[in-house]
Short mmCIF file of C-alpha atoms in Angstrom, two decimals:
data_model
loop_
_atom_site.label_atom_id
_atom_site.label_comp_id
_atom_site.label_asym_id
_atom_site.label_seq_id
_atom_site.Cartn_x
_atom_site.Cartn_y
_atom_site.Cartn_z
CA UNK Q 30 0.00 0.00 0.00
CA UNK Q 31 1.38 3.28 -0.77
CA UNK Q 32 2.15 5.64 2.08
CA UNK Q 33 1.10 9.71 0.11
CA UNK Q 34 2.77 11.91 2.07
CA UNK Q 35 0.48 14.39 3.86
CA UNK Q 36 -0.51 18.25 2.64
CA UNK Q 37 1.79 20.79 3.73
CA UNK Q 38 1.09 24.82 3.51
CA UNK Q 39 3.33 26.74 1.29
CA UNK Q 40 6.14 27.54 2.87
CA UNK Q 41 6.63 31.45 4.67
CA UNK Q 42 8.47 34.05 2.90
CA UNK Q 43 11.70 35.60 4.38
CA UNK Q 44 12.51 39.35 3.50
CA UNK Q 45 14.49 38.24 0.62
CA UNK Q 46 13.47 36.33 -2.59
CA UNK Q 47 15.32 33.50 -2.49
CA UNK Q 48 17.09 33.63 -5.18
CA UNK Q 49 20.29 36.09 -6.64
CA UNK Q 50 19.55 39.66 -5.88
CA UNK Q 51 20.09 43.01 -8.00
CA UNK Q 52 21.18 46.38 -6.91
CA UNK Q 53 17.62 47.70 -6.12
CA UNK Q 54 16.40 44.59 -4.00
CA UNK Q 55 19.53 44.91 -1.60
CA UNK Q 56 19.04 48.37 -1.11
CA UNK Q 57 15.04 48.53 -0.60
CA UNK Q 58 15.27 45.26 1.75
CA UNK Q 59 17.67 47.07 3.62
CA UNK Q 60 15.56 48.06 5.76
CA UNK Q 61 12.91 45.65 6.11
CA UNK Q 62 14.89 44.12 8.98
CA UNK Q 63 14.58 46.88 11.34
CA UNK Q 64 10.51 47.36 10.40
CA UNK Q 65 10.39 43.75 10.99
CA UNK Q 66 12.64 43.25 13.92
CA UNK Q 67 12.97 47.00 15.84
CA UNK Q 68 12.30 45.97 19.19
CA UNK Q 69 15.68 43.81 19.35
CA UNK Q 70 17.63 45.75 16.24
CA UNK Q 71 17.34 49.00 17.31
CA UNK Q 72 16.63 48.57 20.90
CA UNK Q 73 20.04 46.83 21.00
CA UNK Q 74 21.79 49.37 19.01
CA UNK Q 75 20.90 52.37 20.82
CA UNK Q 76 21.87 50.45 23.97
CA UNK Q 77 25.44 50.01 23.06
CA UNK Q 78 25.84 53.39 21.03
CA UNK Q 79 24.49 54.96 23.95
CA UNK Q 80 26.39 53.04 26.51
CA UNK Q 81 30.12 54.09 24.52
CA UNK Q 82 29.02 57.35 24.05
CA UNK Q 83 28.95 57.80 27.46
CA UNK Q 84 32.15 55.77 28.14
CA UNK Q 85 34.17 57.83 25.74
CA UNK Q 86 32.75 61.40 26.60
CA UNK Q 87 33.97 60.16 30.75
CA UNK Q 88 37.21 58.82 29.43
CA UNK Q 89 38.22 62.34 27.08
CA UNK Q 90 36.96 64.15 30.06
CA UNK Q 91 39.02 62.43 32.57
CA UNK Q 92 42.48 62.49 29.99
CA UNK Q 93 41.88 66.55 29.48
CA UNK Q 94 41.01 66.65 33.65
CA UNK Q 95 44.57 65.37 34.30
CA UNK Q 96 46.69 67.06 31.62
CA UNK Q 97 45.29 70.38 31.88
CA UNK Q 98 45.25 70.37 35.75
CA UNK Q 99 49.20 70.41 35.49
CA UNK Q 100 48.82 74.09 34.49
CA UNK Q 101 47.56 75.13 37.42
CA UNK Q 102 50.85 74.22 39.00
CA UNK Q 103 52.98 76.67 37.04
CA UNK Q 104 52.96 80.49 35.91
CA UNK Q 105 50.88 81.88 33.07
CA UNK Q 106 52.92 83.12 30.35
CA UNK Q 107 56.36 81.28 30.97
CA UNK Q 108 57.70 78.62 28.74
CA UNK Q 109 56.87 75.88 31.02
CA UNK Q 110 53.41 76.65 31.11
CA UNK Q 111 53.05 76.74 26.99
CA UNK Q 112 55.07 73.42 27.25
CA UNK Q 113 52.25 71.48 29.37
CA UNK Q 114 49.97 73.11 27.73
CA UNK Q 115 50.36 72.00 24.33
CA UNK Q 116 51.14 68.81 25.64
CA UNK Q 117 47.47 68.50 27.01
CA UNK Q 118 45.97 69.22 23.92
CA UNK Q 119 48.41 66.24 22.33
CA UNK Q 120 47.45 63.94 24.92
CA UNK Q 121 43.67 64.86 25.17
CA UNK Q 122 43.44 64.69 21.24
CA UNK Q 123 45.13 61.44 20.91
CA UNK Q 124 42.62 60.01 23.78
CA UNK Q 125 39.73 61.34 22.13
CA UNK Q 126 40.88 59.95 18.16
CA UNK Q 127 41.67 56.43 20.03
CA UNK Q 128 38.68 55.99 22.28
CA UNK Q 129 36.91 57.77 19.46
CA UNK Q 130 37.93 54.20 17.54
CA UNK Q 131 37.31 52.19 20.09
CA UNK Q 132 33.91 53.20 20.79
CA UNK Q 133 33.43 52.97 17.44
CA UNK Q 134 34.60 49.27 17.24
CA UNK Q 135 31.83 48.01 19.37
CA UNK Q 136 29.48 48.67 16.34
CA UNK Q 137 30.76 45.15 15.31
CA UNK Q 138 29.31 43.59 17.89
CA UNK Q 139 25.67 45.18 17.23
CA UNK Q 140 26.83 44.38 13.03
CA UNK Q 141 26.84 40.55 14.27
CA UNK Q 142 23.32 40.52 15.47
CA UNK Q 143 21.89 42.56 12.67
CA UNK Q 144 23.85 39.70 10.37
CA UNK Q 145 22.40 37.03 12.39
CA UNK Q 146 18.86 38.47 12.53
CA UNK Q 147 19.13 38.68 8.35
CA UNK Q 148 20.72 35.15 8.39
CA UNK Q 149 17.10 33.84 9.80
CA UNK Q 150 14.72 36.13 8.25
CA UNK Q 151 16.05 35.11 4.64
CA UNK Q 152 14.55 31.78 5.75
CA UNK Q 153 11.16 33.33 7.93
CA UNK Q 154 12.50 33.04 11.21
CA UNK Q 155 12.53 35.44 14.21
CA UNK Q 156 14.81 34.70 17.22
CA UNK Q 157 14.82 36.50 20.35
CA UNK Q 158 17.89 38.62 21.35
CA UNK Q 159 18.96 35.77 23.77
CA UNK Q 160 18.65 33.58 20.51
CA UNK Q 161 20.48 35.75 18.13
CA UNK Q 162 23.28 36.72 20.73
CA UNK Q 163 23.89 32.64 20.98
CA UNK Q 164 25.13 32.74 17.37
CA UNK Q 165 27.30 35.39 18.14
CA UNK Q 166 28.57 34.96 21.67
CA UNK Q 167 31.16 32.05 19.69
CA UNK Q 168 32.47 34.81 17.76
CA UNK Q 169 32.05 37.46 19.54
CA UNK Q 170 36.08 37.72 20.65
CA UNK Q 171 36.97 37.13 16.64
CA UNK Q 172 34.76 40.33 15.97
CA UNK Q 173 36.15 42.44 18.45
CA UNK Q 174 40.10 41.31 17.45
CA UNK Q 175 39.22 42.10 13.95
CA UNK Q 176 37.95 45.59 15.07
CA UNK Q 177 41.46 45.55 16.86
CA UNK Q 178 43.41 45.20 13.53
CA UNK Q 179 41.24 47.57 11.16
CA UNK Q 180 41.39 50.65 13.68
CA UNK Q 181 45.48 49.59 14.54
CA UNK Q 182 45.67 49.31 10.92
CA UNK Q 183 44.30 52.65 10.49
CA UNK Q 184 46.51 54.37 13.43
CA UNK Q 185 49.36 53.42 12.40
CA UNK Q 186 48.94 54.22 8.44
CA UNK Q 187 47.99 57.71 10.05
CA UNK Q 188 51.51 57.94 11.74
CA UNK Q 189 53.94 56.57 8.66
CA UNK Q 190 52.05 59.38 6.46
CA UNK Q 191 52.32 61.90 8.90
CA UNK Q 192 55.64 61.50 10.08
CA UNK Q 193 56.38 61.46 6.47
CA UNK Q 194 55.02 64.68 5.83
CA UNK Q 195 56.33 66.03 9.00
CA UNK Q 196 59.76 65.04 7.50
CA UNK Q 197 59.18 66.48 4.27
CA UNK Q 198 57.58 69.68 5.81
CA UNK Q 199 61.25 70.16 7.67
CA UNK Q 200 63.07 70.30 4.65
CA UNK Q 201 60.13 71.58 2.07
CA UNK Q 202 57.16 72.93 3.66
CA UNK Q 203 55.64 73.84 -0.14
CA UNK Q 204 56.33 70.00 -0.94
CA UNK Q 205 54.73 69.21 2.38
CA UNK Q 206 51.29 71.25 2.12
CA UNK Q 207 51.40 69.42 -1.87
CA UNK Q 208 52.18 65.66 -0.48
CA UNK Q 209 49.38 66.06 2.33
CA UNK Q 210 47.19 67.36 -0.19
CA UNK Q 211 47.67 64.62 -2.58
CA UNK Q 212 47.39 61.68 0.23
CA UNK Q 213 44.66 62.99 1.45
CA UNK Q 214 42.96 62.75 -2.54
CA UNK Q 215 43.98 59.51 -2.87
CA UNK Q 216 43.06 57.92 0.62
CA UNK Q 217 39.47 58.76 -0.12
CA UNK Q 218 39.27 56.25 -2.96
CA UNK Q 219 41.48 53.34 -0.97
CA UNK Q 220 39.82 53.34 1.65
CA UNK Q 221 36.46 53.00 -0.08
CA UNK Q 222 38.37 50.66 -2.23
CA UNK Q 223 39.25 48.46 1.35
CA UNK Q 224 36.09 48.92 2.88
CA UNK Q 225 34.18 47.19 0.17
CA UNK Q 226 36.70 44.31 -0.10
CA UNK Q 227 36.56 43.95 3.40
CA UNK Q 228 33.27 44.32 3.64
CA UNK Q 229 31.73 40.70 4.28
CA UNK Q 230 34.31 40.24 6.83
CA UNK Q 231 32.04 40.30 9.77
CA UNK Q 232 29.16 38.10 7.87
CA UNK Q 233 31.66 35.38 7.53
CA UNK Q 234 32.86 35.26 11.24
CA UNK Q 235 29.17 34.85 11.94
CA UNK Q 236 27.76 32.66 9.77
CA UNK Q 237 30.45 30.35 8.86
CA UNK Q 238 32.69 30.73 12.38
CA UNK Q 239 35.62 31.10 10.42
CA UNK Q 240 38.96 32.76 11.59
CA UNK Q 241 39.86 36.17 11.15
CA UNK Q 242 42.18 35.11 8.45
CA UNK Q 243 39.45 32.76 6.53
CA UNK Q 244 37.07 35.55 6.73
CA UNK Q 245 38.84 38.40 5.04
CA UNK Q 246 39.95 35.66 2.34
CA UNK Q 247 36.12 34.82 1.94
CA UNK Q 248 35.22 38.62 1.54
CA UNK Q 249 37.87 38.83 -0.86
CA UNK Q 250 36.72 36.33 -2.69
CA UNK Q 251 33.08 36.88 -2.83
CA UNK Q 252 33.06 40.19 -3.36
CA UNK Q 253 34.67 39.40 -6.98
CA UNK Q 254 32.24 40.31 -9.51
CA UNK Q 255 29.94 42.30 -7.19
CA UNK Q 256 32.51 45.03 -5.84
CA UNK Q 257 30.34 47.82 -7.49
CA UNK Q 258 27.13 46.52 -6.54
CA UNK Q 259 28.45 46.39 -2.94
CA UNK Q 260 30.54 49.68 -3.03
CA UNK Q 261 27.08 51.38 -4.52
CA UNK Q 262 24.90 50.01 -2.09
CA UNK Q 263 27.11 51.13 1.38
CA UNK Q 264 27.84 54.33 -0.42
CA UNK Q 265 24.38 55.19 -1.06
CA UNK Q 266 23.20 54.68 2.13
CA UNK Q 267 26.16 56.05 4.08
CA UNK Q 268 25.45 59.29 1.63
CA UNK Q 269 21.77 59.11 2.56
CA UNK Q 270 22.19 59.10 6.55
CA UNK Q 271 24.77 61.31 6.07
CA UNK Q 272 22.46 64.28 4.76
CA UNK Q 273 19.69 63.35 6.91
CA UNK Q 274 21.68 63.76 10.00
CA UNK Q 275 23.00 67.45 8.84
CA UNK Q 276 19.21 68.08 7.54
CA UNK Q 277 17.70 67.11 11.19
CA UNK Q 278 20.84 69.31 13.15
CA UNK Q 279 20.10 72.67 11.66
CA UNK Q 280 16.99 73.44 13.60
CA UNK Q 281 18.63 72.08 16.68
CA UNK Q 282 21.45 75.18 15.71
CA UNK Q 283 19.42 77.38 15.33
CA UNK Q 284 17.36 76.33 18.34
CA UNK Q 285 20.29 77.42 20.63
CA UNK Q 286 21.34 80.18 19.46
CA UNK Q 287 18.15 81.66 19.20
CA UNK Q 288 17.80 80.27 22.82
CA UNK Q 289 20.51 81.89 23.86
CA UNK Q 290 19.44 85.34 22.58
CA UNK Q 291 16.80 84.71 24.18
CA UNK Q 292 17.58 83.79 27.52
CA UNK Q 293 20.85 86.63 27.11
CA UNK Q 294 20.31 89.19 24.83
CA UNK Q 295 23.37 91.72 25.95
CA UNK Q 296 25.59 88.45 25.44
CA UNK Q 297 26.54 88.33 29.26
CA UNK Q 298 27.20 85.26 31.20
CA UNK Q 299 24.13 83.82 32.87
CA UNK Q 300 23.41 80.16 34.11
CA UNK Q 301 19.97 79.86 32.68
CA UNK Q 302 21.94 80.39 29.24
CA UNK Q 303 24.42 78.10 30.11
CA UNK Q 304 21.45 75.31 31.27
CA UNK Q 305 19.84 76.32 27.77
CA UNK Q 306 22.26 75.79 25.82
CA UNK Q 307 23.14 72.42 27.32
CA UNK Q 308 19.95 71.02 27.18
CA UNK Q 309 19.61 71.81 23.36
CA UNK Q 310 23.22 70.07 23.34
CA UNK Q 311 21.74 66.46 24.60
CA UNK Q 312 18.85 67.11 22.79
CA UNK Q 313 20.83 66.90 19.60
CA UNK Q 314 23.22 64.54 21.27
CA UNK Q 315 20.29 62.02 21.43
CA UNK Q 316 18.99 62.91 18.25
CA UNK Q 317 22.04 61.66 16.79
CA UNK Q 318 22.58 58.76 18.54
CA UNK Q 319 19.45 57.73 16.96
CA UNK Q 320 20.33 58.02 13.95
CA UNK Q 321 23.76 56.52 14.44
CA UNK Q 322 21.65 53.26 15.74
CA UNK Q 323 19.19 53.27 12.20
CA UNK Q 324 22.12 53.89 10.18
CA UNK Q 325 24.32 50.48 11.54
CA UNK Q 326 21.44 48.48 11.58
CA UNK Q 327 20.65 49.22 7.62
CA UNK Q 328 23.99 49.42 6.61
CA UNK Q 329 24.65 46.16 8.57
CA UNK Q 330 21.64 45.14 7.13
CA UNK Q 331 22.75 45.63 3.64
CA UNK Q 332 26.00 44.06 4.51
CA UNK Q 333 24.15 40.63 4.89
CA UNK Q 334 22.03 40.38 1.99
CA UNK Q 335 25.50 41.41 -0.18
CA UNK Q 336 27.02 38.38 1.53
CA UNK Q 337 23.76 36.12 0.55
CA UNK Q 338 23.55 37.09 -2.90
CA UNK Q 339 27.39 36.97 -3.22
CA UNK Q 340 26.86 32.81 -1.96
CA UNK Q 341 24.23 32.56 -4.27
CA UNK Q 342 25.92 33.59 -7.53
CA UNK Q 343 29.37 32.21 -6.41
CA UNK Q 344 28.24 28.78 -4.95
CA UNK Q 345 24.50 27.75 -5.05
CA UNK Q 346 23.57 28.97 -1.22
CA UNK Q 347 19.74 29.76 -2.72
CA UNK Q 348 19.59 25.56 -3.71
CA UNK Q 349 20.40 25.10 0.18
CA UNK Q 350 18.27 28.03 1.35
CA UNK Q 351 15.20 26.40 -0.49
CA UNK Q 352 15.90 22.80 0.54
CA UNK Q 353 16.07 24.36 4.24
CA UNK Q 354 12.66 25.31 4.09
CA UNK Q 355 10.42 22.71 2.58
CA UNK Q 356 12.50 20.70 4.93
CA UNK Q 357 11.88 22.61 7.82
CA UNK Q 358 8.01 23.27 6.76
CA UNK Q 359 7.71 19.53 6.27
CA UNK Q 360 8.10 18.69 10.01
CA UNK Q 361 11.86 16.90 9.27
CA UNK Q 362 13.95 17.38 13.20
CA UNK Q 363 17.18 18.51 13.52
CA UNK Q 364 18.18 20.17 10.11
CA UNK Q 365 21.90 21.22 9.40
CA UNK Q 366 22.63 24.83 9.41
CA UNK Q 367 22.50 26.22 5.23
CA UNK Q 368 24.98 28.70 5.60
CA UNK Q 369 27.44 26.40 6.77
CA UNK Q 370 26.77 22.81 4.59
CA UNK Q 371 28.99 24.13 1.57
CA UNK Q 372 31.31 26.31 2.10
CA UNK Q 373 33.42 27.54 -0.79
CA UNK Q 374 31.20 24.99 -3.29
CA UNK Q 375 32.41 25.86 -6.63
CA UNK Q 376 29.11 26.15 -9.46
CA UNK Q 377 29.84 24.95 -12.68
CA UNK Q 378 29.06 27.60 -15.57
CA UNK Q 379 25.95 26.21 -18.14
CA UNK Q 380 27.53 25.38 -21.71
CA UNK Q 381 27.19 27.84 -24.60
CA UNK Q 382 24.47 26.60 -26.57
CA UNK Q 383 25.53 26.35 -30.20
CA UNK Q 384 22.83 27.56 -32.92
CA UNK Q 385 23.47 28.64 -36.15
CA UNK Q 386 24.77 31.87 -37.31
CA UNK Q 387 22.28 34.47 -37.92
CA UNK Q 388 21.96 36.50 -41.27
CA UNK Q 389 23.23 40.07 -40.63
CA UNK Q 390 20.33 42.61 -41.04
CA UNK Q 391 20.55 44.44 -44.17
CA UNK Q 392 21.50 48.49 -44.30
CA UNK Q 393 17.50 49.59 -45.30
CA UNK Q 394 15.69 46.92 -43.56
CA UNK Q 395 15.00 45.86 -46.85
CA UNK Q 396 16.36 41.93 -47.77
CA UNK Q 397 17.38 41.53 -51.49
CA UNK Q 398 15.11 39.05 -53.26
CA UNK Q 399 16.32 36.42 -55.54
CA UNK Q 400 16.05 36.65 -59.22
CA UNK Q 401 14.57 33.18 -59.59
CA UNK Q 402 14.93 31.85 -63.54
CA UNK Q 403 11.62 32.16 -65.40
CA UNK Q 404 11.00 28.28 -67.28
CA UNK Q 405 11.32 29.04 -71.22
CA UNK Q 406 7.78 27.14 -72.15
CA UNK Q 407 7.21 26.91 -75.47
CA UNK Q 408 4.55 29.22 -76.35
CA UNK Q 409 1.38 27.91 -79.32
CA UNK Q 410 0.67 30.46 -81.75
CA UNK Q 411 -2.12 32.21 -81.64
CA UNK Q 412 -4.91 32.25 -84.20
CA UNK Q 413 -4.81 36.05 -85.53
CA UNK Q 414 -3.20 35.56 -88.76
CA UNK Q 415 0.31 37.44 -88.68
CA UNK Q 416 1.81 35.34 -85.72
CA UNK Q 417 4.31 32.85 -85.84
CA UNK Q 418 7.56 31.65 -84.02
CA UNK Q 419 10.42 32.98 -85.71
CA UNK Q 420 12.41 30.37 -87.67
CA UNK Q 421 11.36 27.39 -90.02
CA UNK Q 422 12.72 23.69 -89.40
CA UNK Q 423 16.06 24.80 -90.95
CA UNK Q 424 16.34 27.83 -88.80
CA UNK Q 425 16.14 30.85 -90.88
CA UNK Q 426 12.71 32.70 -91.36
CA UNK Q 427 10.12 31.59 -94.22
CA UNK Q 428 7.96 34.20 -96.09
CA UNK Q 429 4.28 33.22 -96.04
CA UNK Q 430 0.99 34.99 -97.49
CA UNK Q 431 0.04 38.00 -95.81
CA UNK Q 432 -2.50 37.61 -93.33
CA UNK Q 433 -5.29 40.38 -92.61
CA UNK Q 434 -2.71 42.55 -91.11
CA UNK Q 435 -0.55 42.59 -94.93
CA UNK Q 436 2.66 41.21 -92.55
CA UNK Q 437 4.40 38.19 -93.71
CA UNK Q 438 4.11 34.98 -91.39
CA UNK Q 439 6.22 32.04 -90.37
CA UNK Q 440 5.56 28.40 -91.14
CA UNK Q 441 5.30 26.58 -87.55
CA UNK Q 442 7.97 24.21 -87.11
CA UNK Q 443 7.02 20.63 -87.67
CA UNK Q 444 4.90 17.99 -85.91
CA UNK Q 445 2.98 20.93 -84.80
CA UNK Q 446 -1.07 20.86 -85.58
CA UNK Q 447 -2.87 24.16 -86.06
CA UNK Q 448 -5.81 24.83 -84.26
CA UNK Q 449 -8.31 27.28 -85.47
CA UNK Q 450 -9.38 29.79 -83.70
CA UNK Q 451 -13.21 29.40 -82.19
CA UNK Q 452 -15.84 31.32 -84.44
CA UNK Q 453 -16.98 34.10 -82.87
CA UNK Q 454 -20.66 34.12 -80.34
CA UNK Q 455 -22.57 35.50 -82.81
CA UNK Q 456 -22.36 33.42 -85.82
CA UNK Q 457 -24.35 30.10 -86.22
CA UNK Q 458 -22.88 26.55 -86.57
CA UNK Q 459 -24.11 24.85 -90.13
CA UNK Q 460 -26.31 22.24 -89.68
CA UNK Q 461 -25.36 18.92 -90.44
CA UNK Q 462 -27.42 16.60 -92.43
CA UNK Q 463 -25.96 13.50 -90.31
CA UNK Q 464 -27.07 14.66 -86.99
CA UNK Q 465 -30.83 13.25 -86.10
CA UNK Q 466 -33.24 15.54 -85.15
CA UNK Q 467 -34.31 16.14 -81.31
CA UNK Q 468 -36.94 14.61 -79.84
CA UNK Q 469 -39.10 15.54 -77.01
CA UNK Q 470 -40.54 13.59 -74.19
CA UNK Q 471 -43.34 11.53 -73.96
CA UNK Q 472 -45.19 10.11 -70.98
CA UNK Q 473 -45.42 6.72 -70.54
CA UNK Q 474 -48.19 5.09 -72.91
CA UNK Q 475 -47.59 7.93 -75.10
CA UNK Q 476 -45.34 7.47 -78.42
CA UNK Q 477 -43.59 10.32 -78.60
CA UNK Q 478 -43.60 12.78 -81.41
CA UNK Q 479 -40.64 12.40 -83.48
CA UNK Q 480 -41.05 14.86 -86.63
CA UNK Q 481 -41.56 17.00 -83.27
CA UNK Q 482 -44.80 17.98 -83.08
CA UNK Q 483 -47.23 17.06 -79.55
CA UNK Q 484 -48.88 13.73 -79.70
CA UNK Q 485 -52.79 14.29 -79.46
#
């Protein structure tokens, strides 16, 4: 007896299609995670953008505290006191630049659980935070040493150029102002250049717990063949936040200084100014913290579905994706992660199919037609008296009587019988003494009438 397996509903869509993506999918579904997941996404990134904000505004206050508090120690205007204090400003501005980084490098860790919360909305699924931070808590020490390389990368290409052009500025300070000029032109474009190369880093970490070194091979890889769909993507959405942050800060400038007329119109020192203007100050400090949180969550977001459709083109990950969930929907237990069942699975291109050349289109849109020979039938003279064909049996033309037109005809070549022409509508055959005359019809018992006349 055969066993039919049982009905099963069609299976959930994700927030992707599952299949290869184009330029205008990735960057509308961008943000479909965040509508569809804000309570975790953007709960969690505010939390820890928030949370180093803080850190780093305590730590550069504490660094400037301690430097500049040396001055106090010391006359104004000697050379002792213009020592310490441009030290301070070196020391404070160094802590700021590398906290600055460092603050900045715990956006990886909220990039892993945007990556992860993609990962399982491709498929349909929504996990918890708990849930989501269990597929990154494995990783989570790779993320933050690979933070710890790009930003020591970054400091110390910083020094080499400027000590360079520190050096150069000794001997040449023209050359200098010229050499910082140029580096600074060219770094824009590297650094993009990096960025995007780099860019799937982090989603390869997560998904496929590879090393540090595996990953940034993997995003080097992938990336191939898509580097301007990625690079167009994270620069149009960088651009995008970008204005919409300096759009939403004008009326918080102009709210404090108009504030502060306000509150002190001669311009003279007053707390209620001071308070003013500081509350306008977290006011737009929170503002953009907000919009620091939207903006890694999309842009994480995007970074994600670049690293799905960069599997799917490179090595089939859509096949697994769709196995994964009739599987899944099916009721089968215990199914394999799909991001991590083949790795670096190499697709086989489809063979050219060969077809016949094509005919090139002609310069008018007109195609020649081909003179096609005409079949020489021989033609049978007609009946009007002047016509014949042109040579006798022997080849050379033969004088007969004029016909009705005076002109001389030729004999028709042999074998052939003339047929007269029909006599015209008009003109009555002869009779012919031969043919019987009619009869007409009798009915039966009635002889008919054979000289024609009607029988009595």
């Amino acid at each position: 007896m055969t066993a039919y397996p049982a009905w099963t509903p069609a299976s959930r869509p994700g927030i992707i299609p599952l299949h290869p993506l184009g330029f205008g999918t990735i960057l509308g579904r961008s943000f479909v995670a965040l509508r569809q997941n804000p309570r975790v996404l953007l709960g969690f990134a505010l939390v820890v953008q928030t949370l180093a904000y803080i850190v780093l505004i305590l730590a550069v206050a504490g660094v400037a505290w301690a430097s500049f508090s040396r001055l106090d120690t010391v006359r104004y205007g000697t050379e002792e006191f213009d020592t310490i204090m441009a030290g301070s400003i070196a020391i404070t501005a160094i802590a700021a630049i590398v906290l600055g980084l460092a603050a900045g490098a715990l956006s990886v860790v909220v990039q892993g659980i945007v990556v992860n919360e993609v990962a399982h909305a491709a498929v349909a699924e929504k996990l918890t935070l708990g849930g989501l931070w269990q597929g990154v808590k494995p990783v989570a020490w790779r993320l933050l040493g690979y933070a710890f390389l790009l930003v020591m990368a970054l400091l110390v290409g910083i020094g080499v150029l400027a000590l360079a052009v520190v050096g150069i500025g000794i001997v040449a300070p023209a050359g200098a102002i010229a050499l910082t000029v140029l580096l600074v032109i060219a770094a824009i474009p590297l650094l993009w250049w990096l960025s995007t190369k780099l860019l799937l880093t982090p989603a390869a970490i997560i998904l496929e717990q590879a090393t540090i070194r595996r990953a940034i091979a993997r995003s080097w890889t992938l990336v191939r063949g898509r580097f301007w769909v990625a690079l167009g993507v994270i620069l149009v959405i960088s651009l995008t936040f970008n204005a919409v942050a300096q759009v939403i800060g004008i009326p918080f400038t102009l709210l404090s200084s108009g504030l502060t007329s306000i509150i002190a119109p001669t311009g003279a020192p007053d707390v209620s100014a001071f308070i003013g203007a500081l509350v306008v100050l977290l006011l737009t400090q929170i503002v953009t913290l907000l919009i620091q949180a939207v903006a890694i969550v999309v842009q994480s977001t995007a970074t994600a579905l670049v690293y799905i459709d960069c599997r799917m083109r490179h090595e089939g990950l859509d096949l697994d994706l769709l196995a994964y969930v009739e599987r899944r929907d099916a009721g089968h237990p215990a199914l394999p992660d799909p991001y991590r069942e083949h790795i670096g699975r190499v697709i086989l291109a489809q063979p050219a199919l060969v077809g016949y050349p094509l005919p090139a289109y002609p310069a008018g849109g007109v195609y020649p037609q081909p003179a096609y020979p005409q079949p020489a039938y021989p033609q049978p003279p007609d009946a009007q008296p002047g016509y014949g064909p042109p040579s006798g049996a022997a080849g050379q033309p033969t004088v007969a009587p004029s016909g009705a037109a005076g002109q001389p005809t030729a004999p028709p070549p042999p074998g052939y019988r003339h047929i007269p022409a029909a006599p015209p509508a008009s003109a009555s055959p002869a009779a012919d003494p031969a043919t019987p005359a009619p009869t007409r019809w009798a009915p039966p018992g009635e002889a008919p009438d054979i000289a024609g006349r009607e029988s009595p």
